[in-house]
Amino acid sequence: MPKIVSGTLRSVSFDVDPYSTGTVFSGIPTDSTTQLQSAWSPTEPLYYLDVASPPWIFCHDLSILQELSDALAVPQELDERFALWTLTGLPAGQFGLSPMRTPWLHIKQVPAGIVVTIDIEAERLRFDRAPQPFWNTEQVSTRYACDRIAEAFADSVSRCTSTPAAVLASGGIDSSAVVGASCAVGRRPHLFTNIYPAAPETNEETYVNALHETYRLPVMPITSQPASLFAYAQRQSRPFRGLFRADDQLVIEQAHALGLEVILDGLGGDELFAVRDYPIGRLSHSANARALLPAHTWSQIYGKHRPNIPDDPLLPPFVTGIDEQELLWEFKFRPLLEMDCPDRVMRRAYSLMFESNFWEESQWLSREVFEPQGLKRRHPFISIDVLSATLSAPQRTFRRTPVTKPLQRRALRKYLPTPIATRYGGAEQTANVMLNLQHSHEDIIDTLTTSALRSSNAHIDGDQLDHYYQTGLAPASSYEGGPTNFDHFWSALCYDRWAAQWGIPA
């Protein structure tokens, strides 16, 4: 089949329809009736230009389609839903059509697992994207899967701690499991724990002490400075969700002082085990969350109008100019390929909607922050064996996996002190830290409300924003939906600053 096929689309038919929800495609080339919908994961990209005039173009290469779009004067409008999904970590399933989406409104993907026959003028072209098993068909018990997960996780930790190491211990299940597994394989890591004096609600001292008392490991508190909020956001070579770069530098300095070579963390535990409900499954349906986006956006996302939403949303508009497709590839699929990830696992990993910040943070921290300082940042959950073992668990464990992560608790129970294994909920992290640091440092207040936002987002009311922070961080019992998490706001803010630094027009 030629690499590029151009012509007027006459009709489209599907030889098979493997989806229980049905695959719908209208071959009528109008803006209102053309849609391609599926829950299948894109494993063999095949893109098409979805416009009525000029003729439709089918291609395997997204960049070529972009060039042709420019040549044909097809407007390259960014798809706001794709930007939301990529930059905020909102679950892809909230937006529909996610496997088809690219950063551009008029460029779509043909889903994998079906055979598409397309009539282009007098020529019939067959795009065969052979169906393959979506879920692992191996029949195993949950107990067997848990045993495999525990074994694979211990092996991963052992490989990561072959040299003197420290674990960034937050007191949560993920990092605590890393600590427990390290001791189980005969390692004695140091415990590094971040402390934010200006945000006492994030204090996890009780649980970190439980690790210390159980395993008798040295604890090294690392105290955050208020300036960590924006210290490095503008200097990054690409957008990055994390805003705690200054804290990372303190970790690096502490590791050097102790002669350590490796820093471990629990990154990936939430994304692998919590699935759909992480990080804002409940938030996405709460009134406070809906207040952050304009009504027309929620209408697009959910297919119906959401009433009582303010006209001026608090969430800044996304900046054009970023290649989100490159980010998606870089942070989601490249690491899997570099680990020689089997296709089956890659498809299922995508289907479980791993958050973009999961891959982004792991790659950026390792390559651009720690390696230049002579240190290794390792994430034991990001292991091909752990992925494979977890994704081989019975399918029922992934239907509506709650944020309490029962599969992870069961599989890694032997690595967790009882106070941690039985805890539910945790400290309010990012949003609270950001808010309190903001109020603790005059320069940060000015940066937040003036130069970083109002210069490019004049519609934002600083007082209203501050009100949302204070009310949104109230106890969970104070309003329906629980505490509001502002991670998506800070993602946009960080990107806004990055774009300004590198001259990308807003």
Short mmCIF file of N, CA and C in Angstrom, two decimals, residues 261-373:
data_model
loop_
_atom_site.label_atom_id
_atom_site.label_comp_id
_atom_site.label_asym_id
_atom_site.label_seq_id
_atom_site.Cartn_x
_atom_site.Cartn_y
_atom_site.Cartn_z
N GLU A 261 24.33 6.64 45.45
CA GLU A 261 24.38 6.63 43.99
C GLU A 261 23.00 6.55 43.34
N VAL A 262 22.00 6.11 44.09
CA VAL A 262 20.67 5.87 43.52
C VAL A 262 19.60 6.47 44.42
N ILE A 263 18.61 7.10 43.80
CA ILE A 263 17.42 7.58 44.51
C ILE A 263 16.22 6.84 43.95
N LEU A 264 15.44 6.21 44.83
CA LEU A 264 14.25 5.48 44.42
C LEU A 264 13.00 6.22 44.87
N ASP A 265 11.89 5.97 44.18
CA ASP A 265 10.61 6.53 44.60
C ASP A 265 9.49 5.57 44.23
N GLY A 266 8.27 5.95 44.56
CA GLY A 266 7.11 5.12 44.28
C GLY A 266 6.35 5.53 43.04
N LEU A 267 6.98 6.30 42.17
CA LEU A 267 6.31 6.77 40.96
C LEU A 267 5.82 5.59 40.13
N GLY A 268 4.58 5.63 39.74
CA GLY A 268 4.00 4.57 38.92
C GLY A 268 3.02 3.69 39.66
N GLY A 269 3.07 3.70 40.99
CA GLY A 269 2.16 2.85 41.73
C GLY A 269 0.70 3.25 41.54
N ASP A 270 0.43 4.52 41.62
CA ASP A 270 -0.94 4.99 41.42
C ASP A 270 -1.40 4.72 40.00
N GLU A 271 -0.56 5.05 39.04
CA GLU A 271 -0.95 4.90 37.64
C GLU A 271 -1.19 3.45 37.27
N LEU A 272 -0.44 2.54 37.87
CA LEU A 272 -0.55 1.13 37.52
C LEU A 272 -1.72 0.45 38.22
N PHE A 273 -1.99 0.83 39.46
CA PHE A 273 -2.99 0.10 40.24
C PHE A 273 -4.32 0.84 40.42
N ALA A 274 -4.30 2.16 40.40
CA ALA A 274 -5.55 2.88 40.63
C ALA A 274 -6.35 3.05 39.35
N VAL A 275 -5.70 3.03 38.21
CA VAL A 275 -6.33 3.03 36.90
C VAL A 275 -7.25 4.24 36.74
N ARG A 276 -8.51 4.01 36.48
CA ARG A 276 -9.39 5.10 36.05
C ARG A 276 -9.62 6.15 37.13
N ASP A 277 -9.60 5.77 38.36
CA ASP A 277 -9.96 6.72 39.41
C ASP A 277 -8.79 7.59 39.84
N TYR A 278 -7.64 7.44 39.22
CA TYR A 278 -6.51 8.28 39.60
C TYR A 278 -6.26 9.26 38.48
N PRO A 279 -5.98 10.55 38.76
CA PRO A 279 -5.97 11.12 40.10
C PRO A 279 -7.25 11.85 40.46
N ILE A 280 -8.15 12.05 39.49
CA ILE A 280 -9.30 12.89 39.78
C ILE A 280 -10.60 12.25 39.31
N GLY A 281 -10.74 10.95 39.52
CA GLY A 281 -11.97 10.30 39.11
C GLY A 281 -13.19 10.91 39.76
N ARG A 282 -13.14 11.10 41.07
CA ARG A 282 -14.29 11.70 41.75
C ARG A 282 -14.36 13.19 41.48
N LEU A 283 -13.19 13.84 41.35
CA LEU A 283 -13.16 15.28 41.17
C LEU A 283 -13.83 15.70 39.87
N SER A 284 -13.66 14.90 38.82
CA SER A 284 -14.14 15.31 37.51
C SER A 284 -15.64 15.48 37.48
N HIS A 285 -16.35 14.93 38.46
CA HIS A 285 -17.80 15.06 38.49
C HIS A 285 -18.27 16.03 39.57
N SER A 286 -17.35 16.70 40.23
CA SER A 286 -17.74 17.60 41.30
C SER A 286 -17.97 19.01 40.77
N ALA A 287 -18.77 19.75 41.49
CA ALA A 287 -19.10 21.11 41.06
C ALA A 287 -17.86 21.99 41.03
N ASN A 288 -16.95 21.80 41.97
CA ASN A 288 -15.76 22.64 41.99
C ASN A 288 -14.89 22.40 40.78
N ALA A 289 -14.80 21.14 40.34
CA ALA A 289 -14.00 20.85 39.16
C ALA A 289 -14.63 21.46 37.92
N ARG A 290 -15.93 21.32 37.80
CA ARG A 290 -16.61 21.84 36.61
C ARG A 290 -16.50 23.36 36.53
N ALA A 291 -16.34 24.00 37.67
CA ALA A 291 -16.22 25.45 37.66
C ALA A 291 -14.92 25.92 37.03
N LEU A 292 -13.97 25.02 36.86
CA LEU A 292 -12.68 25.40 36.30
C LEU A 292 -12.68 25.46 34.78
N LEU A 293 -13.68 24.92 34.14
CA LEU A 293 -13.71 24.86 32.69
C LEU A 293 -14.99 25.49 32.18
N PRO A 294 -14.94 26.08 30.99
CA PRO A 294 -16.14 26.70 30.43
C PRO A 294 -17.19 25.66 30.08
N ALA A 295 -18.43 26.10 30.01
CA ALA A 295 -19.54 25.18 29.79
C ALA A 295 -19.41 24.44 28.48
N HIS A 296 -18.97 25.12 27.42
CA HIS A 296 -18.91 24.45 26.13
C HIS A 296 -17.90 23.32 26.14
N THR A 297 -16.85 23.45 26.96
CA THR A 297 -15.86 22.38 27.04
C THR A 297 -16.47 21.15 27.70
N TRP A 298 -17.17 21.34 28.81
CA TRP A 298 -17.80 20.21 29.46
C TRP A 298 -18.87 19.60 28.58
N SER A 299 -19.52 20.42 27.79
CA SER A 299 -20.51 19.90 26.86
C SER A 299 -19.86 18.97 25.85
N GLN A 300 -18.67 19.36 25.35
CA GLN A 300 -17.95 18.50 24.41
C GLN A 300 -17.49 17.22 25.09
N ILE A 301 -17.03 17.36 26.32
CA ILE A 301 -16.46 16.21 27.01
C ILE A 301 -17.52 15.16 27.33
N TYR A 302 -18.62 15.59 27.86
CA TYR A 302 -19.63 14.65 28.35
C TYR A 302 -20.82 14.49 27.41
N GLY A 303 -20.88 15.29 26.36
CA GLY A 303 -21.96 15.16 25.41
C GLY A 303 -23.26 15.78 25.85
N LYS A 304 -23.22 16.56 26.91
CA LYS A 304 -24.42 17.26 27.36
C LYS A 304 -24.01 18.49 28.14
N HIS A 305 -24.91 19.42 28.21
CA HIS A 305 -24.60 20.69 28.85
C HIS A 305 -24.57 20.55 30.36
N ARG A 306 -23.58 21.20 30.97
CA ARG A 306 -23.51 21.22 32.42
C ARG A 306 -23.95 22.60 32.91
N PRO A 307 -25.03 22.70 33.65
CA PRO A 307 -25.53 24.02 34.04
C PRO A 307 -24.72 24.65 35.15
N ASN A 308 -24.98 25.93 35.35
CA ASN A 308 -24.44 26.69 36.47
C ASN A 308 -22.92 26.70 36.49
N ILE A 309 -22.33 26.94 35.34
CA ILE A 309 -20.88 27.05 35.24
C ILE A 309 -20.54 28.49 34.90
N PRO A 310 -19.61 29.11 35.60
CA PRO A 310 -19.30 30.52 35.33
C PRO A 310 -18.76 30.72 33.92
N ASP A 311 -19.04 31.89 33.38
CA ASP A 311 -18.57 32.19 32.03
C ASP A 311 -17.06 32.32 31.96
N ASP A 312 -16.45 32.82 33.02
CA ASP A 312 -15.00 33.00 33.04
C ASP A 312 -14.36 31.90 33.87
N PRO A 313 -13.87 30.85 33.24
CA PRO A 313 -13.27 29.75 34.00
C PRO A 313 -11.95 30.18 34.61
N LEU A 314 -11.55 29.47 35.64
CA LEU A 314 -10.29 29.77 36.30
C LEU A 314 -9.11 29.14 35.58
N LEU A 315 -9.35 28.07 34.86
CA LEU A 315 -8.25 27.38 34.19
C LEU A 315 -7.76 28.20 33.01
N PRO A 316 -6.48 28.54 32.95
CA PRO A 316 -5.98 29.33 31.83
C PRO A 316 -6.11 28.56 30.52
N PRO A 317 -6.27 29.26 29.41
CA PRO A 317 -6.32 28.57 28.13
C PRO A 317 -4.96 27.96 27.81
N PHE A 318 -4.96 26.84 27.12
CA PHE A 318 -3.70 26.20 26.77
C PHE A 318 -3.01 26.96 25.65
N VAL A 319 -1.73 26.97 25.74
CA VAL A 319 -0.92 27.72 24.79
C VAL A 319 -0.70 26.88 23.54
N THR A 320 -0.83 27.50 22.38
CA THR A 320 -0.57 26.78 21.15
C THR A 320 0.93 26.71 20.90
N GLY A 321 1.32 25.76 20.08
CA GLY A 321 2.72 25.66 19.70
C GLY A 321 3.40 24.41 20.18
N ILE A 322 2.83 23.72 21.15
CA ILE A 322 3.46 22.50 21.65
C ILE A 322 3.07 21.32 20.77
N ASP A 323 3.99 20.42 20.58
CA ASP A 323 3.70 19.21 19.82
C ASP A 323 3.27 18.13 20.81
N GLU A 324 1.98 18.10 21.14
CA GLU A 324 1.51 17.14 22.14
C GLU A 324 1.72 15.70 21.70
N GLN A 325 1.66 15.46 20.38
CA GLN A 325 1.86 14.09 19.92
C GLN A 325 3.27 13.63 20.26
N GLU A 326 4.23 14.53 20.14
CA GLU A 326 5.61 14.18 20.50
C GLU A 326 5.70 13.89 21.99
N LEU A 327 5.03 14.69 22.80
CA LEU A 327 5.03 14.45 24.23
C LEU A 327 4.41 13.10 24.57
N LEU A 328 3.29 12.82 23.93
CA LEU A 328 2.61 11.56 24.19
C LEU A 328 3.52 10.38 23.86
N TRP A 329 4.18 10.45 22.73
CA TRP A 329 5.10 9.38 22.34
C TRP A 329 6.27 9.31 23.31
N GLU A 330 6.84 10.45 23.62
CA GLU A 330 8.05 10.49 24.43
C GLU A 330 7.80 9.93 25.83
N PHE A 331 6.65 10.27 26.39
CA PHE A 331 6.43 9.96 27.79
C PHE A 331 5.56 8.75 28.04
N LYS A 332 4.89 8.25 27.00
CA LYS A 332 4.05 7.08 27.22
C LYS A 332 4.59 5.84 26.54
N PHE A 333 4.92 5.95 25.27
CA PHE A 333 5.23 4.75 24.52
C PHE A 333 6.73 4.49 24.36
N ARG A 334 7.53 5.53 24.28
CA ARG A 334 8.96 5.29 24.13
C ARG A 334 9.54 4.50 25.30
N PRO A 335 9.22 4.83 26.56
CA PRO A 335 9.78 4.04 27.66
C PRO A 335 9.39 2.57 27.58
N LEU A 336 8.16 2.29 27.15
CA LEU A 336 7.74 0.90 27.04
C LEU A 336 8.55 0.18 25.98
N LEU A 337 8.78 0.84 24.85
CA LEU A 337 9.56 0.21 23.80
C LEU A 337 11.00 0.01 24.24
N GLU A 338 11.54 0.99 24.96
CA GLU A 338 12.92 0.87 25.42
C GLU A 338 13.08 -0.28 26.41
N MET A 339 11.99 -0.67 27.06
CA MET A 339 12.03 -1.80 27.98
C MET A 339 11.68 -3.10 27.26
N ASP A 340 11.61 -3.06 25.92
CA ASP A 340 11.21 -4.24 25.14
C ASP A 340 9.85 -4.74 25.61
N CYS A 341 8.94 -3.82 25.79
CA CYS A 341 7.61 -4.17 26.28
C CYS A 341 6.84 -4.95 25.22
N PRO A 342 6.27 -6.11 25.56
CA PRO A 342 5.46 -6.85 24.59
C PRO A 342 4.28 -6.01 24.12
N ASP A 343 3.87 -6.23 22.89
CA ASP A 343 2.75 -5.47 22.34
C ASP A 343 1.50 -5.61 23.20
N ARG A 344 1.27 -6.83 23.72
CA ARG A 344 0.07 -7.05 24.52
C ARG A 344 0.06 -6.13 25.74
N VAL A 345 1.21 -6.02 26.40
CA VAL A 345 1.28 -5.18 27.58
C VAL A 345 1.14 -3.71 27.20
N MET A 346 1.75 -3.33 26.08
CA MET A 346 1.66 -1.94 25.67
C MET A 346 0.21 -1.55 25.38
N ARG A 347 -0.50 -2.41 24.69
CA ARG A 347 -1.90 -2.11 24.38
C ARG A 347 -2.72 -1.97 25.66
N ARG A 348 -2.45 -2.87 26.58
CA ARG A 348 -3.25 -2.83 27.80
C ARG A 348 -2.85 -1.65 28.68
N ALA A 349 -1.57 -1.32 28.67
CA ALA A 349 -1.13 -0.15 29.41
C ALA A 349 -1.84 1.09 28.90
N TYR A 350 -1.96 1.19 27.60
CA TYR A 350 -2.68 2.33 27.03
C TYR A 350 -4.15 2.27 27.42
N SER A 351 -4.72 1.09 27.38
CA SER A 351 -6.14 0.96 27.68
C SER A 351 -6.44 1.35 29.12
N LEU A 352 -5.48 1.16 30.00
CA LEU A 352 -5.67 1.53 31.40
C LEU A 352 -5.43 3.01 31.64
N MET A 353 -5.12 3.74 30.57
CA MET A 353 -5.02 5.19 30.63
C MET A 353 -3.95 5.64 31.62
N PHE A 354 -2.75 5.16 31.43
CA PHE A 354 -1.65 5.64 32.25
C PHE A 354 -1.55 7.15 32.06
N GLU A 355 -1.34 7.86 33.15
CA GLU A 355 -1.32 9.31 33.06
C GLU A 355 -0.04 9.79 32.39
N SER A 356 -0.17 10.88 31.63
CA SER A 356 0.99 11.37 30.90
C SER A 356 2.09 11.83 31.84
N ASN A 357 1.72 12.39 33.00
CA ASN A 357 2.77 12.86 33.90
C ASN A 357 3.59 11.71 34.46
N PHE A 358 3.03 10.50 34.49
CA PHE A 358 3.75 9.32 34.96
C PHE A 358 5.00 9.11 34.13
N TRP A 359 4.82 9.07 32.79
CA TRP A 359 5.98 8.86 31.92
C TRP A 359 6.86 10.10 31.91
N GLU A 360 6.23 11.26 31.89
CA GLU A 360 6.99 12.50 31.80
C GLU A 360 7.94 12.64 32.98
N GLU A 361 7.41 12.48 34.18
CA GLU A 361 8.25 12.65 35.35
C GLU A 361 9.37 11.62 35.40
N SER A 362 9.05 10.38 35.08
CA SER A 362 10.07 9.34 35.18
C SER A 362 11.22 9.60 34.23
N GLN A 363 10.91 9.99 32.99
CA GLN A 363 11.96 10.23 32.02
C GLN A 363 12.72 11.51 32.31
N TRP A 364 11.98 12.57 32.62
CA TRP A 364 12.64 13.85 32.85
C TRP A 364 13.52 13.82 34.09
N LEU A 365 13.01 13.25 35.18
CA LEU A 365 13.80 13.19 36.40
C LEU A 365 15.08 12.40 36.19
N SER A 366 14.97 11.27 35.51
CA SER A 366 16.13 10.41 35.35
C SER A 366 17.18 11.03 34.44
N ARG A 367 16.74 11.53 33.29
CA ARG A 367 17.68 11.94 32.25
C ARG A 367 18.20 13.37 32.41
N GLU A 368 17.30 14.28 32.84
CA GLU A 368 17.67 15.68 32.80
C GLU A 368 17.98 16.27 34.16
N VAL A 369 17.64 15.59 35.23
CA VAL A 369 17.86 16.14 36.56
C VAL A 369 18.96 15.37 37.30
N PHE A 370 18.82 14.06 37.39
CA PHE A 370 19.71 13.29 38.25
C PHE A 370 20.97 12.80 37.53
N GLU A 371 20.85 12.33 36.31
CA GLU A 371 22.03 11.80 35.62
C GLU A 371 23.13 12.85 35.44
N PRO A 372 22.81 14.10 35.08
CA PRO A 372 23.89 15.10 34.98
C PRO A 372 24.59 15.35 36.31
N GLN A 373 23.95 14.98 37.42
CA GLN A 373 24.54 15.17 38.75
C GLN A 373 25.24 13.90 39.24
#
